Short mmCIF file of C-alpha atoms in Angstrom, two decimals:
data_model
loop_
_atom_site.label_atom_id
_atom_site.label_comp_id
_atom_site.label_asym_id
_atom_site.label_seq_id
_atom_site.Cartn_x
_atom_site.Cartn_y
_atom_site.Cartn_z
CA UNK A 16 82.69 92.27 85.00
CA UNK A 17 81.47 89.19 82.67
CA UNK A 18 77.74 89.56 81.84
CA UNK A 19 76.00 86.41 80.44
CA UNK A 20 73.21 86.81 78.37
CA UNK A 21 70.14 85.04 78.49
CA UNK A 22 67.92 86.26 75.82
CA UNK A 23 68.80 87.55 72.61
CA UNK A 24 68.05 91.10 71.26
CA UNK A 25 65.00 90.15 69.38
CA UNK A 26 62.92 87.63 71.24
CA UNK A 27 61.24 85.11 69.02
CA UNK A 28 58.02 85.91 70.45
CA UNK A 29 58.04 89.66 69.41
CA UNK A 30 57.15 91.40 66.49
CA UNK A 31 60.45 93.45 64.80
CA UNK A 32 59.39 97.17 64.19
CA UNK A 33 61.47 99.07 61.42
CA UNK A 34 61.93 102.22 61.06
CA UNK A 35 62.68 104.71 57.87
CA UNK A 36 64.18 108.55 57.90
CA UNK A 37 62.81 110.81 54.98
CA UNK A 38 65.48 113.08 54.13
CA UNK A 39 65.54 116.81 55.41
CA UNK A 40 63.04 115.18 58.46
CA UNK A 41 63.70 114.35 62.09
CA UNK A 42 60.42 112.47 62.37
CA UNK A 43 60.42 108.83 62.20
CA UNK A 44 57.95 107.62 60.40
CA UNK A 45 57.10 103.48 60.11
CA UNK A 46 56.27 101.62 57.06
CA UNK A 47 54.14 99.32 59.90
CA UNK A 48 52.25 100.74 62.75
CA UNK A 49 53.66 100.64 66.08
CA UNK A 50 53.27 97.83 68.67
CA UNK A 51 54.06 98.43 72.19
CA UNK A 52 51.56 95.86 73.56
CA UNK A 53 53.98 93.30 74.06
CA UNK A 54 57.56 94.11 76.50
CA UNK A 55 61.31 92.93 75.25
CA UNK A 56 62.02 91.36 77.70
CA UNK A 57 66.15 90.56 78.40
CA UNK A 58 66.86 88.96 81.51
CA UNK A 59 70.94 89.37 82.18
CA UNK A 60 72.91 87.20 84.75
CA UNK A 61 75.75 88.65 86.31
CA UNK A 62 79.01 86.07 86.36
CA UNK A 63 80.94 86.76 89.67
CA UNK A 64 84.17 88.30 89.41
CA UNK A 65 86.43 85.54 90.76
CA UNK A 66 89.67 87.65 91.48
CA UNK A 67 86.96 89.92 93.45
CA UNK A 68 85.55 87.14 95.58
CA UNK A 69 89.22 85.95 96.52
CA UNK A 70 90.21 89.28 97.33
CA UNK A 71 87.45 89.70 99.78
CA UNK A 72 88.19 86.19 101.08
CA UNK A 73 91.90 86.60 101.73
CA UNK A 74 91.04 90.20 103.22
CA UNK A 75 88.84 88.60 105.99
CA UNK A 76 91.27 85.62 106.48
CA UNK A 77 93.60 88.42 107.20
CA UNK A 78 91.43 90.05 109.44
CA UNK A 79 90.96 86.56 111.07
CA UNK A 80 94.03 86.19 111.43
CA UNK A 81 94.99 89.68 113.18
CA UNK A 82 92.04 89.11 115.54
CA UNK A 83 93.52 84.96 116.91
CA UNK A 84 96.65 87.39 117.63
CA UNK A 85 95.53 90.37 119.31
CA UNK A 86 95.38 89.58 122.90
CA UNK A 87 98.17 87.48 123.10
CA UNK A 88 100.32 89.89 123.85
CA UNK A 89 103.15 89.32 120.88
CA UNK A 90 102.38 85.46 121.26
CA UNK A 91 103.81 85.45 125.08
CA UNK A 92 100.45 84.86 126.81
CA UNK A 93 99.35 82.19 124.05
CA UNK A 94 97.72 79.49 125.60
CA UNK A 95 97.83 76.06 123.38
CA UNK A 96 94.75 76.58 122.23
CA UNK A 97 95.21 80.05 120.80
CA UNK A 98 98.24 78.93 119.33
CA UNK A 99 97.00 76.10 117.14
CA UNK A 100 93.69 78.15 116.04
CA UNK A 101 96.68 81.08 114.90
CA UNK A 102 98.63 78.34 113.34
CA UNK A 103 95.07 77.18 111.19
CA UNK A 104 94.96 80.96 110.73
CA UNK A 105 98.62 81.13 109.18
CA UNK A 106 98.44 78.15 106.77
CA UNK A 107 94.97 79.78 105.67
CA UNK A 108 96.53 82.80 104.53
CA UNK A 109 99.89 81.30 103.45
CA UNK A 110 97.71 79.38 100.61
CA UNK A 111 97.13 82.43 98.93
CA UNK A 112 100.19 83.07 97.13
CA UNK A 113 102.59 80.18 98.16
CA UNK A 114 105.53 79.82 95.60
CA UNK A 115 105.00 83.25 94.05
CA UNK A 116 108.40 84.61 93.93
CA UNK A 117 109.86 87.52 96.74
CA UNK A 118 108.57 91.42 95.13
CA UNK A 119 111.63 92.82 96.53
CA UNK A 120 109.75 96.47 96.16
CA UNK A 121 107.16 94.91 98.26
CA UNK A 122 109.39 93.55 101.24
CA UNK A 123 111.47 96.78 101.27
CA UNK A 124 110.63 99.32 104.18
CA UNK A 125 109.47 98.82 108.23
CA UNK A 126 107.49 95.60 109.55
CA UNK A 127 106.14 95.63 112.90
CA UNK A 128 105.70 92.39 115.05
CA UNK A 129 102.63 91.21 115.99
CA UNK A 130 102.90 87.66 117.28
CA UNK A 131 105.54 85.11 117.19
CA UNK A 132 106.33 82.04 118.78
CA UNK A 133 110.41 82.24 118.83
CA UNK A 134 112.07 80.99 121.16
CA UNK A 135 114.44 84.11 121.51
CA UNK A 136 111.81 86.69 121.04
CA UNK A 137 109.36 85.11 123.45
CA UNK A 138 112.18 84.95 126.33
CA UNK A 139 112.44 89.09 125.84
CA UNK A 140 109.24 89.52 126.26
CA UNK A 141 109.27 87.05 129.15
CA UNK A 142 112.03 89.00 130.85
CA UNK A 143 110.45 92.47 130.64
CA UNK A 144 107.17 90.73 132.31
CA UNK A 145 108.75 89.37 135.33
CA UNK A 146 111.42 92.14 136.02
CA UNK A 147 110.60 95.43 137.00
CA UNK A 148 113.81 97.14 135.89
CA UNK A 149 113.13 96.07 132.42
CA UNK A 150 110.97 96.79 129.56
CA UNK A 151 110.29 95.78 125.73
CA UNK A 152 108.70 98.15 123.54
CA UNK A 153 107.62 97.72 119.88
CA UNK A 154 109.65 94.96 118.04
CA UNK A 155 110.26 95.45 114.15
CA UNK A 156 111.80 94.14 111.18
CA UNK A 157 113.38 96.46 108.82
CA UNK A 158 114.56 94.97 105.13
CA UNK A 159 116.76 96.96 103.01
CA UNK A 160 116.32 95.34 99.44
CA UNK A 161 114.61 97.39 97.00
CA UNK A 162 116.90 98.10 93.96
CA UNK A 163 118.16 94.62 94.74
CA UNK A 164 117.20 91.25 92.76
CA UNK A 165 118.70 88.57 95.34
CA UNK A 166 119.40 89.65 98.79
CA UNK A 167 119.85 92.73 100.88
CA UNK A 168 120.07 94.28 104.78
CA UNK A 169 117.83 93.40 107.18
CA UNK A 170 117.57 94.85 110.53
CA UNK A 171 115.98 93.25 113.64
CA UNK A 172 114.78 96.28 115.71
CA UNK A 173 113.59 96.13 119.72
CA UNK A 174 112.47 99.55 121.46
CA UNK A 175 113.53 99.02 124.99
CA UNK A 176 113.76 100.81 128.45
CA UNK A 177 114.53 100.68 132.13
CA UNK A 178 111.98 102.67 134.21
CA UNK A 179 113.35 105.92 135.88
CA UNK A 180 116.24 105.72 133.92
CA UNK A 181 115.28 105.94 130.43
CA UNK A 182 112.07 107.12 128.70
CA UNK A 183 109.52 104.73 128.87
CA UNK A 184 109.38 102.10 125.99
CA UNK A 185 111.46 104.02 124.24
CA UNK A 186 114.44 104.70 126.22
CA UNK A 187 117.30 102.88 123.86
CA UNK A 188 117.29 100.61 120.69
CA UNK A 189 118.99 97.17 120.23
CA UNK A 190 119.51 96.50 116.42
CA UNK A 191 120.23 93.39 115.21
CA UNK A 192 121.84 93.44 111.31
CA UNK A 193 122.18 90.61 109.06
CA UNK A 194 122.89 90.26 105.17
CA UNK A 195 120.42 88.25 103.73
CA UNK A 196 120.87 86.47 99.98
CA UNK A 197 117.41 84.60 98.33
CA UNK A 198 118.27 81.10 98.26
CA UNK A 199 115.14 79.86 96.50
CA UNK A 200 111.74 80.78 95.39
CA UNK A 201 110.61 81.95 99.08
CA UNK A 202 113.65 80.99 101.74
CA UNK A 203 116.17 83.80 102.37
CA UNK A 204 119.43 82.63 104.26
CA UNK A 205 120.14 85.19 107.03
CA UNK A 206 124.17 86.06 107.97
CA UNK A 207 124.37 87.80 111.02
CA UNK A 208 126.88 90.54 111.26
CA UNK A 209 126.16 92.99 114.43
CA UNK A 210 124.31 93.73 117.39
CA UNK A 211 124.32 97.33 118.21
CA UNK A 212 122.81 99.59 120.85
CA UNK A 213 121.80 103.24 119.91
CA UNK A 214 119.16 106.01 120.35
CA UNK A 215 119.84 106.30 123.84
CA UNK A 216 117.04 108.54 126.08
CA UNK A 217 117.35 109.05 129.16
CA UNK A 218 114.71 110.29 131.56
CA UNK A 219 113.94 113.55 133.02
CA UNK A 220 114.71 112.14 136.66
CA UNK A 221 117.85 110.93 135.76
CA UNK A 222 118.84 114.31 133.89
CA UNK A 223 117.85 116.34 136.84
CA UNK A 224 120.44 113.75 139.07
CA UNK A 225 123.04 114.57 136.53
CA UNK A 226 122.58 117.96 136.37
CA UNK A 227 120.24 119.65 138.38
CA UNK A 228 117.93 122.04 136.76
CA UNK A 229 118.57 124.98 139.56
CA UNK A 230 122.28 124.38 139.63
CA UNK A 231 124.70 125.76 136.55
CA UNK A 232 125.34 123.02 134.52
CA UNK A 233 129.10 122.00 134.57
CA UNK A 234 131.26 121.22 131.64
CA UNK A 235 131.36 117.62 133.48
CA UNK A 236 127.90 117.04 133.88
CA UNK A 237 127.20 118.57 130.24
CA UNK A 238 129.68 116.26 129.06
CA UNK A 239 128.07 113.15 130.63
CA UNK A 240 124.91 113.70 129.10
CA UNK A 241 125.94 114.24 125.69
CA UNK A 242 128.02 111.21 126.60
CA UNK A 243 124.93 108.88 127.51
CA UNK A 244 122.68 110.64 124.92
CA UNK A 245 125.09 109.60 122.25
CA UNK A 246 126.09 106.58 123.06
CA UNK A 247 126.41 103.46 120.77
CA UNK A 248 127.84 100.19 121.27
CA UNK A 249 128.57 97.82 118.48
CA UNK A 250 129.89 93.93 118.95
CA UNK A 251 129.83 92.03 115.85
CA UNK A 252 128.43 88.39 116.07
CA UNK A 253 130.51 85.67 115.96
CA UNK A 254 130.17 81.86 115.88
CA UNK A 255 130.80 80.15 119.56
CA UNK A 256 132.22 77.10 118.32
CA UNK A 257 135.27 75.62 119.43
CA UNK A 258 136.32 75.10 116.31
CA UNK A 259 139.49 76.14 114.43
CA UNK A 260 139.48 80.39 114.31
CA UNK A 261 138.23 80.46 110.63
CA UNK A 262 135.01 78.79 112.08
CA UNK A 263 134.72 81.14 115.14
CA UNK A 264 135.06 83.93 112.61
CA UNK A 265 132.20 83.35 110.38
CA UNK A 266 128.59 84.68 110.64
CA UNK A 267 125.62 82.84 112.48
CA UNK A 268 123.28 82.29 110.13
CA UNK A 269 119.93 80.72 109.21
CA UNK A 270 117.25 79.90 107.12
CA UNK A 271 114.05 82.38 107.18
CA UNK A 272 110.89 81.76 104.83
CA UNK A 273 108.65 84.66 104.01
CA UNK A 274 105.42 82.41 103.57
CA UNK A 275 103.05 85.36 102.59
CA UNK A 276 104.16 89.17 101.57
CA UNK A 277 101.71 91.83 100.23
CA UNK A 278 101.61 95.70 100.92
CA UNK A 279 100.35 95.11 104.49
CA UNK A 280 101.32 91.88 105.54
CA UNK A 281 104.38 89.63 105.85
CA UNK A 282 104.56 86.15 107.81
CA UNK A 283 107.58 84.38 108.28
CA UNK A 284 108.54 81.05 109.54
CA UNK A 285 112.06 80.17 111.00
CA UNK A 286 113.29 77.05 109.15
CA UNK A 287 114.21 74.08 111.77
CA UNK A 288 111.69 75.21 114.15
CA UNK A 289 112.71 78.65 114.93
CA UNK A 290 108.71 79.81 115.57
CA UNK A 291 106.40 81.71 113.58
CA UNK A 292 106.42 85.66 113.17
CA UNK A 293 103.37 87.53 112.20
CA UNK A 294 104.06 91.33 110.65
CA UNK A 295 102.01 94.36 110.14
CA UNK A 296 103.43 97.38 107.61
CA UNK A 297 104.90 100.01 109.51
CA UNK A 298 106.11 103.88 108.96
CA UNK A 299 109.59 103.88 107.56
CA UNK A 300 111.98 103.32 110.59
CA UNK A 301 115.25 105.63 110.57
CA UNK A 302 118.31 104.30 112.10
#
C-alpha cells in the first residue's frame, strides 16, 4: 500500500529536542529542557490500491453476472429481457482482460455450464422439457491443454437419462471430442472428431426386470447387464456435404473465442453467431 505524506517529520511550528548519551549511562539526559506542550502532529493519507479496487470490482461484476443467469435455467427459459441484461453482464466482464493471451494452465481441467444461448445446446434442453422419456443433466466442458503451448483436447460432456430406465440425471454420458489449435490471441479453431456414448447406468427397476432379485441370476441375464453396463458407442463426425469424398472426410469445425478465463470463470462466444456460453470451474471430470 502507497502512503502519501502530508507533513514532514519535524513540523515548522515545533521546537526540535536533542538528546545526548553519557557513556556507561542508560539515562538520557538533554542539553535543553523538555517540551511536550505542543503535539507533532503527522496527518497520513492513504492512496488506494488500484489493482485492489479492480479486483473487488470484477469480483462483483462476476457475481452480477452469475446472479442475471441463475434462474434461467441454462439460458432455456430466458426471456428477451434477461437475455440482453446477461449480454450487458458479459461484455462487462469480458473488458477485464480482453486480448490477454490463453494461460493454457488456467483453461486446463472441468468447466461446468451455466447459461448459453446455442442454438444446439438450447434445443437439448428444450427436448428434455417437453418429453417425458428424456432428461439432461449437468452439461460440461472439459479442455485437455496443459503442457501444451497451442492447442489441445477438448471434450463436450452432457449427463443424460431416461426415467425408469436409467439412473436419474445420470443414467449415461454423451461426449463430444474435438482437437482444438489457438489460432490467434483469444480464438481457438475447434475440429470435431467423435461423438461417443459411455458410463451407462441403468436403474434398479430395470435390473430387477433383467434379473430378478429372488430368482438365480442366469449366465444370460448376467451377461446382459454387464453388456448394457459397459456399453460404449463411438461414430466419428464427418462433414455432410455432397462434395467429392476428401470433403465428406474431413472434420466439422469452427471458430470458438474464450472472451474471459481466470481460475473460476470462463465465457465463450461461438464465432458467426453460434450463442454465448457462460462456465463455472468444476471438479476434475474422469472419462
Amino acid at each position: 500500500m502507497e502512503l502519501a505524506f502530508a507533513a514532514s517529520v519535524y513540523p515548522t511550528n515545533v521546537k526540535r529536542v536533542i538528546y545526548e548519551i553519557r557513556p556507561h549511562s542508560s539515562k538520557l539526559v538533554t542539553n535543553k529542557r523538555r517540551s511536550f506542550h505542543k503535539k507533532f502532529l503527522c496527518s497520513v493519507a492513504v492512496a488506494p490500491d488500484r489493482n485492489r479496487v479492480s479486483e473487488v470490482e470484477l469480483e462483483n461484476k462476476k457475481h452480477n453476472l452469475l446472479l442475471a443467469v441463475q434462474d434461467t435455467q441454462r439460458g432455456l427459459a430466458a426471456t428477451a429481457d434477461q437475455r440482453s441484461i446477461i449480454e450487458e453482464a458479459l461484455v462487462s466482464v469480458e473488458g477485464y482482460n480482453m486480448g490477454a493471451p490463453l494461460d493454457m494452465a488456467v483453461l486446463d481441467g472441468t468447466w461446468r455450464l451455466q447459461y448459453t444461448s446455442a442454438p444446439d445446446v438450447v434445443v437439448l434442453l428444450e427436448a428434455a422439457a417437453r418429453l417425458p422419456f428424456f432428461q439432461v443433466g449437468q452439461i460440461f466442458q472439459k479442455f485437455e491443454c496443459r503442457d501444451q503451448l497451442r492447442g489441445g483436447v477438448i471434450r463436450n460432456v452432457v449427463r443424460w437419462s431416461i426415467p425408469n430406465l436409467l439412473e436419474e440425471q445420470e443414467g449415461a454420458t454423451l461426449v463430444v471430442s474435438a482437437k482444438f489449435d489457438v489460432v490467434s490471441v483469444r480464438n481457438i479453431y475447434l475440429q470435431f472428431e467423435e461423438i461417443k456414448v459411455q458410463d451407462i447406468n441403468i436403474s434398479e427397476q430395470l435390473q430387477a426386470l433383467i434379473a430378478p432379485a429372488l430368482l438365480p441370476r442366469s449366465f444370460l441375464s448376467l451377461q446382459i447387464l454387464q453388456f448394457l453396463r459397459t456399453f460404449r458407442a463411438q461414430v466419428p463426425v464427418r462433414n455432410p456435404g455432397t462434395g467429392s469424398m476428401a470433403d465428406r472426410r474431413r472434420s466439422v469445425g469452427g471458430l470458438y473465442y474464450l472472451s474471459y478465463l481466470d481460475q473460476n470463470m470462463l465465457l465463450g462466444r461461438a464465432v458467426g453467431g453460434g450463442g454465448v456460453f457462460v462456465f463455472t470451474k468444476a471438479q476434475p471430470l474422469e472419462l
